[in-house]
Amino acid sequence: MNNAVYWLVLPGLLRILLVAPLRCYECELNRKKSNNTCLDPLDTTHDDVRVTQCQDPRETCLIVKTQFINGDIFYQRKCGKANHKDSCKDLHLNGTGYMLDVEVCSCQTDLCNTADSMSALSSRTIAFITFLWAFLL
């Protein structure tokens, strides 16, 4: 009987774990806004901070931090595509009259884009491993 329940539950659980859309925090801070809700640490209770579902399964949760030469910082948290997964990349952009330092961090777990240091192991992966360990051992 336990085997039958296991094989009936497993496909549904796998579908939830592997297909459920990723949810990310979404906000931005620019020079025109006086609040600091999108800065680290993220104030997830503020009205300007929203939870959004990523529309494309290739998207991850992102934090984009842009620092201008004059010291101004622009933060953006959102769903987006990144060439790197579960890590951060530093970019230095120089042009005529401007210089930018941009840090792009990506992660692949629900609501993971709360801080600059983001966990590398997906919560879906952990849940799947826990499920397999509980039922196969």
Tab-separated table of N, CA and C in Angstrom:
chain	number	residue	atom	x	y	z
A	1	MET	N	0.820	-1.202	0.000
A	1	MET	CA	0.000	0.000	0.000
A	1	MET	C	0.864	1.266	0.000
A	2	ASN	N	1.920	1.287	0.819
A	2	ASN	CA	2.793	2.457	0.862
A	2	ASN	C	3.426	2.729	-0.487
A	3	ASN	N	3.797	1.662	-1.206
A	3	ASN	CA	4.387	1.832	-2.532
A	3	ASN	C	3.403	2.488	-3.496
A	4	ALA	N	2.144	2.087	-3.431
A	4	ALA	CA	1.131	2.659	-4.318
A	4	ALA	C	0.951	4.155	-4.045
A	5	VAL	N	0.892	4.531	-2.776
A	5	VAL	CA	0.750	5.940	-2.413
A	5	VAL	C	1.966	6.724	-2.897
A	6	TYR	N	3.144	6.152	-2.701
A	6	TYR	CA	4.390	6.792	-3.133
A	6	TYR	C	4.342	7.089	-4.626
A	7	TRP	N	3.948	6.129	-5.439
A	7	TRP	CA	3.942	6.320	-6.893
A	7	TRP	C	2.803	7.222	-7.359
A	8	LEU	N	1.763	7.351	-6.553
A	8	LEU	CA	0.690	8.285	-6.887
A	8	LEU	C	1.051	9.725	-6.516
A	9	VAL	N	1.782	9.890	-5.427
A	9	VAL	CA	2.133	11.219	-4.934
A	9	VAL	C	3.357	11.782	-5.644
A	10	LEU	N	4.312	10.940	-5.995
A	10	LEU	CA	5.580	11.390	-6.569
A	10	LEU	C	5.415	12.268	-7.813
A	11	PRO	N	4.628	11.884	-8.813
A	11	PRO	CA	4.518	12.744	-10.008
A	11	PRO	C	3.970	14.138	-9.700
A	12	GLY	N	2.981	14.217	-8.830
A	12	GLY	CA	2.429	15.518	-8.471
A	12	GLY	C	3.429	16.382	-7.729
A	13	LEU	N	4.170	15.771	-6.806
A	13	LEU	CA	5.176	16.518	-6.063
A	13	LEU	C	6.297	16.981	-6.978
A	14	LEU	N	6.735	16.138	-7.874
A	14	LEU	CA	7.782	16.523	-8.820
A	14	LEU	C	7.324	17.683	-9.692
A	15	ARG	N	6.074	17.663	-10.104
A	15	ARG	CA	5.548	18.752	-10.933
A	15	ARG	C	5.569	20.068	-10.170
A	16	ILE	N	5.171	20.024	-8.902
A	16	ILE	CA	5.175	21.237	-8.085
A	16	ILE	C	6.595	21.736	-7.883
A	17	LEU	N	7.515	20.824	-7.567
A	17	LEU	CA	8.891	21.212	-7.276
A	17	LEU	C	9.627	21.713	-8.505
A	18	LEU	N	9.362	21.129	-9.647
A	18	LEU	CA	10.158	21.428	-10.828
A	18	LEU	C	9.516	22.428	-11.783
A	19	VAL	N	8.196	22.638	-11.695
A	19	VAL	CA	7.514	23.466	-12.681
A	19	VAL	C	6.926	24.743	-12.073
A	20	ALA	N	6.758	24.797	-10.780
A	20	ALA	CA	6.153	25.972	-10.161
A	20	ALA	C	6.959	27.221	-10.518
A	21	PRO	N	6.276	28.311	-10.882
A	21	PRO	CA	7.004	29.524	-11.265
A	21	PRO	C	7.802	30.084	-10.091
A	22	LEU	N	8.943	30.616	-10.410
A	22	LEU	CA	9.823	31.227	-9.422
A	22	LEU	C	9.245	32.571	-8.999
A	23	ARG	N	9.276	32.851	-7.703
A	23	ARG	CA	8.805	34.134	-7.180
A	23	ARG	C	10.002	34.946	-6.701
A	24	CYS	N	10.006	36.227	-7.040
A	24	CYS	CA	11.114	37.116	-6.672
A	24	CYS	C	10.561	38.415	-6.098
A	25	TYR	N	11.391	39.062	-5.285
A	25	TYR	CA	11.061	40.413	-4.854
A	25	TYR	C	11.338	41.364	-6.005
A	26	GLU	N	10.505	42.412	-6.086
A	26	GLU	CA	10.655	43.394	-7.156
A	26	GLU	C	10.569	44.793	-6.538
A	27	CYS	N	11.588	45.585	-6.792
A	27	CYS	CA	11.598	46.974	-6.336
A	27	CYS	C	12.754	47.675	-7.024
A	28	GLU	N	12.776	48.987	-6.896
A	28	GLU	CA	13.925	49.732	-7.392
A	28	GLU	C	14.085	50.990	-6.549
A	29	LEU	N	15.304	51.417	-6.441
A	29	LEU	CA	15.626	52.648	-5.733
A	29	LEU	C	16.377	53.523	-6.705
A	30	ASN	N	15.885	54.716	-6.911
A	30	ASN	CA	16.625	55.654	-7.752
A	30	ASN	C	16.764	56.983	-7.026
A	31	ARG	N	17.489	57.884	-7.616
A	31	ARG	CA	17.797	59.155	-6.961
A	31	ARG	C	16.554	59.998	-6.698
A	32	LYS	N	15.473	59.760	-7.409
A	32	LYS	CA	14.266	60.569	-7.246
A	32	LYS	C	13.444	60.137	-6.030
A	33	LYS	N	13.656	58.911	-5.549
A	33	LYS	CA	12.897	58.415	-4.403
A	33	LYS	C	13.677	58.686	-3.122
A	34	SER	N	12.970	59.045	-2.076
A	34	SER	CA	13.645	59.345	-0.815
A	34	SER	C	13.696	58.135	0.112
A	35	ASN	N	12.947	57.065	-0.197
A	35	ASN	CA	12.964	55.911	0.705
A	35	ASN	C	14.123	54.976	0.358
A	36	ASN	N	14.483	54.166	1.302
A	36	ASN	CA	15.584	53.220	1.125
A	36	ASN	C	15.082	51.782	1.138
A	37	THR	N	13.863	51.549	0.694
A	37	THR	CA	13.256	50.228	0.841
A	37	THR	C	13.916	49.155	-0.005
A	38	CYS	N	14.582	49.507	-1.079
A	38	CYS	CA	15.179	48.495	-1.955
A	38	CYS	C	16.645	48.214	-1.604
A	39	LEU	N	17.194	48.989	-0.681
A	39	LEU	CA	18.581	48.787	-0.260
A	39	LEU	C	18.716	47.535	0.596
A	40	ASP	N	19.950	47.140	0.859
A	40	ASP	CA	20.204	46.065	1.822
A	40	ASP	C	20.269	46.665	3.210
A	41	PRO	N	19.644	46.082	4.209
A	41	PRO	CA	18.766	44.914	4.106
A	41	PRO	C	17.414	45.315	3.518
A	42	LEU	N	16.829	44.425	2.747
A	42	LEU	CA	15.563	44.693	2.070
A	42	LEU	C	14.417	44.703	3.078
A	43	ASP	N	13.597	45.741	3.016
A	43	ASP	CA	12.404	45.830	3.854
A	43	ASP	C	11.243	45.214	3.079
A	44	THR	N	11.008	43.927	3.282
A	44	THR	CA	9.995	43.199	2.500
A	44	THR	C	8.567	43.596	2.869
A	45	THR	N	8.384	44.347	3.954
A	45	THR	CA	7.037	44.744	4.367
A	45	THR	C	6.603	46.076	3.758
A	46	HIS	N	7.503	46.780	3.113
A	46	HIS	CA	7.187	48.102	2.559
A	46	HIS	C	6.319	47.977	1.305
A	47	ASP	N	5.446	48.965	1.089
A	47	ASP	CA	4.532	48.956	-0.063
A	47	ASP	C	5.256	48.973	-1.406
A	48	ASP	N	6.455	49.547	-1.461
A	48	ASP	CA	7.201	49.617	-2.723
A	48	ASP	C	7.878	48.298	-3.090
A	49	VAL	N	7.871	47.339	-2.170
A	49	VAL	CA	8.484	46.026	-2.425
A	49	VAL	C	7.360	45.047	-2.734
A	50	ARG	N	7.401	44.475	-3.925
A	50	ARG	CA	6.358	43.559	-4.378
A	50	ARG	C	6.932	42.160	-4.579
A	51	VAL	N	6.059	41.160	-4.555
A	51	VAL	CA	6.436	39.797	-4.929
A	51	VAL	C	5.870	39.561	-6.317
A	52	THR	N	6.715	39.102	-7.221
A	52	THR	CA	6.290	38.855	-8.592
A	52	THR	C	6.663	37.438	-8.995
A	53	GLN	N	5.894	36.858	-9.907
A	53	GLN	CA	6.221	35.536	-10.446
A	53	GLN	C	6.936	35.711	-11.773
A	54	CYS	N	8.039	34.998	-11.921
A	54	CYS	CA	8.783	35.055	-13.180
A	54	CYS	C	7.959	34.378	-14.268
A	55	GLN	N	7.862	35.013	-15.413
A	55	GLN	CA	7.044	34.501	-16.511
A	55	GLN	C	7.776	33.476	-17.370
A	56	ASP	N	9.083	33.553	-17.396
A	56	ASP	CA	9.898	32.677	-18.236
A	56	ASP	C	10.666	31.711	-17.336
A	57	PRO	N	10.589	30.404	-17.583
A	57	PRO	CA	11.304	29.444	-16.727
A	57	PRO	C	12.822	29.607	-16.760
A	58	ARG	N	13.344	30.346	-17.736
A	58	ARG	CA	14.795	30.586	-17.802
A	58	ARG	C	15.223	31.760	-16.927
A	59	GLU	N	14.261	32.484	-16.371
A	59	GLU	CA	14.585	33.639	-15.539
A	59	GLU	C	14.979	33.207	-14.131
A	60	THR	N	15.778	34.048	-13.490
A	60	THR	CA	16.165	33.864	-12.101
A	60	THR	C	15.813	35.147	-11.350
A	61	CYS	N	15.956	35.117	-10.038
A	61	CYS	CA	15.802	36.339	-9.251
A	61	CYS	C	17.112	37.112	-9.328
A	62	LEU	N	17.011	38.409	-9.521
A	62	LEU	CA	18.204	39.241	-9.677
A	62	LEU	C	18.226	40.383	-8.668
A	63	ILE	N	19.439	40.753	-8.296
A	63	ILE	CA	19.709	42.034	-7.644
A	63	ILE	C	20.730	42.725	-8.529
A	64	VAL	N	20.393	43.923	-8.986
A	64	VAL	CA	21.323	44.703	-9.804
A	64	VAL	C	21.658	45.966	-9.012
A	65	LYS	N	22.923	46.108	-8.675
A	65	LYS	CA	23.391	47.263	-7.902
A	65	LYS	C	24.345	48.059	-8.788
A	66	THR	N	23.967	49.289	-9.108
A	66	THR	CA	24.786	50.150	-9.958
A	66	THR	C	25.307	51.310	-9.121
A	67	GLN	N	26.617	51.482	-9.124
A	67	GLN	CA	27.222	52.602	-8.403
A	67	GLN	C	27.858	53.547	-9.409
A	68	PHE	N	27.434	54.804	-9.341
A	68	PHE	CA	27.933	55.832	-10.245
A	68	PHE	C	29.204	56.454	-9.679
A	69	ILE	N	29.956	57.128	-10.526
A	69	ILE	CA	31.232	57.722	-10.120
A	69	ILE	C	31.057	58.757	-9.003
A	70	ASN	N	29.889	59.410	-8.952
A	70	ASN	CA	29.629	60.410	-7.905
A	70	ASN	C	29.180	59.780	-6.585
A	71	GLY	N	29.092	58.433	-6.536
A	71	GLY	CA	28.718	57.741	-5.308
A	71	GLY	C	27.260	57.340	-5.226
A	72	ASP	N	26.415	57.864	-6.123
A	72	ASP	CA	25.007	57.459	-6.126
A	72	ASP	C	24.902	55.969	-6.416
A	73	ILE	N	23.925	55.324	-5.760
A	73	ILE	CA	23.709	53.885	-5.952
A	73	ILE	C	22.273	53.665	-6.405
A	74	PHE	N	22.091	52.807	-7.387
A	74	PHE	CA	20.781	52.426	-7.907
A	74	PHE	C	20.622	50.928	-7.667
A	75	TYR	N	19.563	50.534	-6.953
A	75	TYR	CA	19.271	49.127	-6.699
A	75	TYR	C	18.048	48.716	-7.499
A	76	GLN	N	18.075	47.505	-8.003
A	76	GLN	CA	16.905	46.940	-8.671
A	76	GLN	C	16.841	45.459	-8.329
A	77	ARG	N	15.680	44.995	-7.927
A	77	ARG	CA	15.437	43.575	-7.649
A	77	ARG	C	14.286	43.154	-8.545
A	78	LYS	N	14.446	42.015	-9.223
A	78	LYS	CA	13.439	41.629	-10.210
A	78	LYS	C	13.704	40.217	-10.723
A	79	CYS	N	12.793	39.713	-11.565
A	79	CYS	CA	13.034	38.513	-12.366
A	79	CYS	C	13.831	38.936	-13.588
A	80	GLY	N	14.709	38.075	-14.027
A	80	GLY	CA	15.468	38.398	-15.228
A	80	GLY	C	16.373	37.255	-15.631
A	81	LYS	N	16.916	37.366	-16.811
A	81	LYS	CA	17.826	36.340	-17.322
A	81	LYS	C	19.257	36.740	-17.000
A	82	ALA	N	20.037	35.745	-16.586
A	82	ALA	CA	21.449	35.979	-16.286
A	82	ALA	C	22.262	34.826	-16.856
A	83	ASN	N	23.446	35.141	-17.349
A	83	ASN	CA	24.329	34.095	-17.874
A	83	ASN	C	24.920	33.247	-16.766
A	84	HIS	N	24.955	33.772	-15.577
A	84	HIS	CA	25.489	33.045	-14.428
A	84	HIS	C	24.335	32.745	-13.475
A	85	LYS	N	24.365	31.602	-12.859
A	85	LYS	CA	23.302	31.191	-11.944
A	85	LYS	C	23.868	31.092	-10.533
A	86	ASP	N	23.078	31.528	-9.558
A	86	ASP	CA	23.450	31.421	-8.146
A	86	ASP	C	24.823	31.995	-7.851
A	87	SER	N	25.096	33.169	-8.379
A	87	SER	CA	26.380	33.820	-8.118
A	87	SER	C	26.260	35.303	-8.448
A	88	CYS	N	27.348	36.017	-8.218
A	88	CYS	CA	27.398	37.450	-8.509
A	88	CYS	C	28.504	37.732	-9.512
A	89	LYS	N	28.284	38.727	-10.345
A	89	LYS	CA	29.281	39.183	-11.317
A	89	LYS	C	29.462	40.685	-11.152
A	90	ASP	N	30.708	41.112	-11.180
A	90	ASP	CA	31.026	42.537	-11.140
A	90	ASP	C	31.383	43.013	-12.536
A	91	LEU	N	30.768	44.108	-12.950
A	91	LEU	CA	31.049	44.703	-14.255
A	91	LEU	C	31.512	46.136	-14.039
A	92	HIS	N	32.507	46.553	-14.784
A	92	HIS	CA	33.000	47.927	-14.719
A	92	HIS	C	32.842	48.528	-16.113
A	93	LEU	N	32.002	49.547	-16.209
A	93	LEU	CA	31.700	50.158	-17.498
A	93	LEU	C	32.255	51.572	-17.529
A	94	ASN	N	33.055	51.862	-18.526
A	94	ASN	CA	33.635	53.198	-18.699
A	94	ASN	C	33.177	53.773	-20.029
A	95	GLY	N	32.819	55.026	-20.011
A	95	GLY	CA	32.425	55.701	-21.239
A	95	GLY	C	32.786	57.170	-21.150
A	96	THR	N	32.430	57.903	-22.158
A	96	THR	CA	32.719	59.333	-22.176
A	96	THR	C	31.866	60.030	-21.121
A	97	GLY	N	32.501	60.532	-20.101
A	97	GLY	CA	31.787	61.274	-19.072
A	97	GLY	C	31.120	60.434	-18.005
A	98	TYR	N	31.298	59.135	-18.012
A	98	TYR	CA	30.696	58.326	-16.960
A	98	TYR	C	31.540	57.083	-16.690
A	99	MET	N	31.361	56.564	-15.480
A	99	MET	CA	31.971	55.302	-15.096
A	99	MET	C	30.995	54.630	-14.139
A	100	LEU	N	30.699	53.381	-14.381
A	100	LEU	CA	29.747	52.646	-13.562
A	100	LEU	C	30.379	51.362	-13.050
A	101	ASP	N	30.080	51.031	-11.800
A	101	ASP	CA	30.369	49.708	-11.265
A	101	ASP	C	29.021	49.037	-11.085
A	102	VAL	N	28.833	47.896	-11.732
A	102	VAL	CA	27.563	47.184	-11.672
A	102	VAL	C	27.814	45.794	-11.113
A	103	GLU	N	27.045	45.433	-10.090
A	103	GLU	CA	27.095	44.080	-9.549
A	103	GLU	C	25.746	43.433	-9.830
A	104	VAL	N	25.760	42.279	-10.493
A	104	VAL	CA	24.543	41.542	-10.804
A	104	VAL	C	24.617	40.209	-10.079
A	105	CYS	N	23.669	39.966	-9.173
A	105	CYS	CA	23.598	38.702	-8.439
A	105	CYS	C	22.327	37.979	-8.860
A	106	SER	N	22.433	36.673	-9.061
A	106	SER	CA	21.263	35.885	-9.442
A	106	SER	C	21.119	34.703	-8.498
A	107	CYS	N	19.882	34.269	-8.320
A	107	CYS	CA	19.596	33.090	-7.496
A	107	CYS	C	18.332	32.433	-8.033
A	108	GLN	N	18.118	31.188	-7.673
A	108	GLN	CA	17.049	30.408	-8.292
A	108	GLN	C	16.075	29.802	-7.292
A	109	THR	N	15.890	30.438	-6.140
A	109	THR	CA	14.911	29.951	-5.176
A	109	THR	C	13.882	31.044	-4.918
A	110	ASP	N	12.707	30.656	-4.465
A	110	ASP	CA	11.655	31.629	-4.200
A	110	ASP	C	12.120	32.695	-3.218
A	111	LEU	N	11.918	33.942	-3.604
A	111	LEU	CA	12.169	35.112	-2.765
A	111	LEU	C	13.597	35.157	-2.229
A	112	CYS	N	14.538	34.729	-3.051
A	112	CYS	CA	15.941	34.655	-2.626
A	112	CYS	C	16.688	35.961	-2.807
A	113	ASN	N	16.130	36.926	-3.515
A	113	ASN	CA	16.875	38.156	-3.805
A	113	ASN	C	16.659	39.227	-2.733
A	114	THR	N	16.890	38.821	-1.480
A	114	THR	CA	16.754	39.753	-0.363
A	114	THR	C	18.076	40.384	0.031
A	115	ALA	N	19.192	39.742	-0.250
A	115	ALA	CA	20.498	40.252	0.180
A	115	ALA	C	21.545	39.969	-0.887
A	116	ASP	N	22.689	40.653	-0.778
A	116	ASP	CA	23.773	40.451	-1.740
A	116	ASP	C	24.323	39.030	-1.697
A	117	SER	N	24.414	38.446	-0.521
A	117	SER	CA	24.927	37.075	-0.443
A	117	SER	C	23.744	36.129	-0.519
A	118	MET	N	23.665	35.380	-1.601
A	118	MET	CA	22.519	34.518	-1.835
A	118	MET	C	22.964	33.068	-1.883
A	119	SER	N	22.136	32.211	-1.307
A	119	SER	CA	22.482	30.797	-1.217
A	119	SER	C	22.557	30.152	-2.586
A	120	ALA	N	23.489	29.239	-2.730
A	120	ALA	CA	23.722	28.599	-4.018
A	120	ALA	C	22.872	27.360	-4.218
A	121	LEU	N	22.345	26.785	-3.158
A	121	LEU	CA	21.581	25.553	-3.302
A	121	LEU	C	20.097	25.887	-3.284
A	122	SER	N	19.414	25.518	-4.320
A	122	SER	CA	18.007	25.825	-4.490
A	122	SER	C	17.149	25.154	-3.423
A	123	SER	N	16.139	25.857	-2.910
A	123	SER	CA	15.226	25.253	-1.939
A	123	SER	C	14.426	24.135	-2.588
A	124	ARG	N	14.163	24.242	-3.889
A	124	ARG	CA	13.483	23.151	-4.587
A	124	ARG	C	14.366	21.913	-4.621
A	125	THR	N	15.664	22.106	-4.817
A	125	THR	CA	16.595	20.983	-4.819
A	125	THR	C	16.630	20.341	-3.446
A	126	ILE	N	16.684	21.151	-2.403
A	126	ILE	CA	16.704	20.628	-1.036
A	126	ILE	C	15.424	19.851	-0.748
A	127	ALA	N	14.271	20.387	-1.140
A	127	ALA	CA	12.999	19.699	-0.909
A	127	ALA	C	12.953	18.374	-1.655
A	128	PHE	N	13.438	18.360	-2.877
A	128	PHE	CA	13.443	17.132	-3.671
A	128	PHE	C	14.353	16.082	-3.040
A	129	ILE	N	15.547	16.483	-2.607
A	129	ILE	CA	16.482	15.547	-1.971
A	129	ILE	C	15.894	15.012	-0.673
A	130	THR	N	15.271	15.886	0.114
A	130	THR	CA	14.643	15.459	1.366
A	130	THR	C	13.533	14.461	1.098
A	131	PHE	N	12.718	14.731	0.090
A	131	PHE	CA	11.632	13.820	-0.268
A	131	PHE	C	12.182	12.456	-0.659
A	132	LEU	N	13.178	12.433	-1.523
A	132	LEU	CA	13.772	11.162	-1.945
A	132	LEU	C	14.385	10.420	-0.773
A	133	TRP	N	15.082	11.137	0.095
A	133	TRP	CA	15.727	10.511	1.242
A	133	TRP	C	14.680	9.890	2.159
A	134	ALA	N	13.564	10.605	2.388
A	134	ALA	CA	12.525	10.122	3.296
A	134	ALA	C	11.818	8.883	2.760
A	135	PHE	N	11.609	8.811	1.471
A	135	PHE	CA	10.832	7.710	0.912
A	135	PHE	C	11.666	6.563	0.369
A	136	LEU	N	12.910	6.805	0.073
A	136	LEU	CA	13.725	5.740	-0.506
A	136	LEU	C	14.589	5.028	0.516
A	137	LEU	N	14.769	5.620	1.679
A	137	LEU	CA	15.610	4.969	2.695
A	137	LEU	C	14.812	4.221	3.708
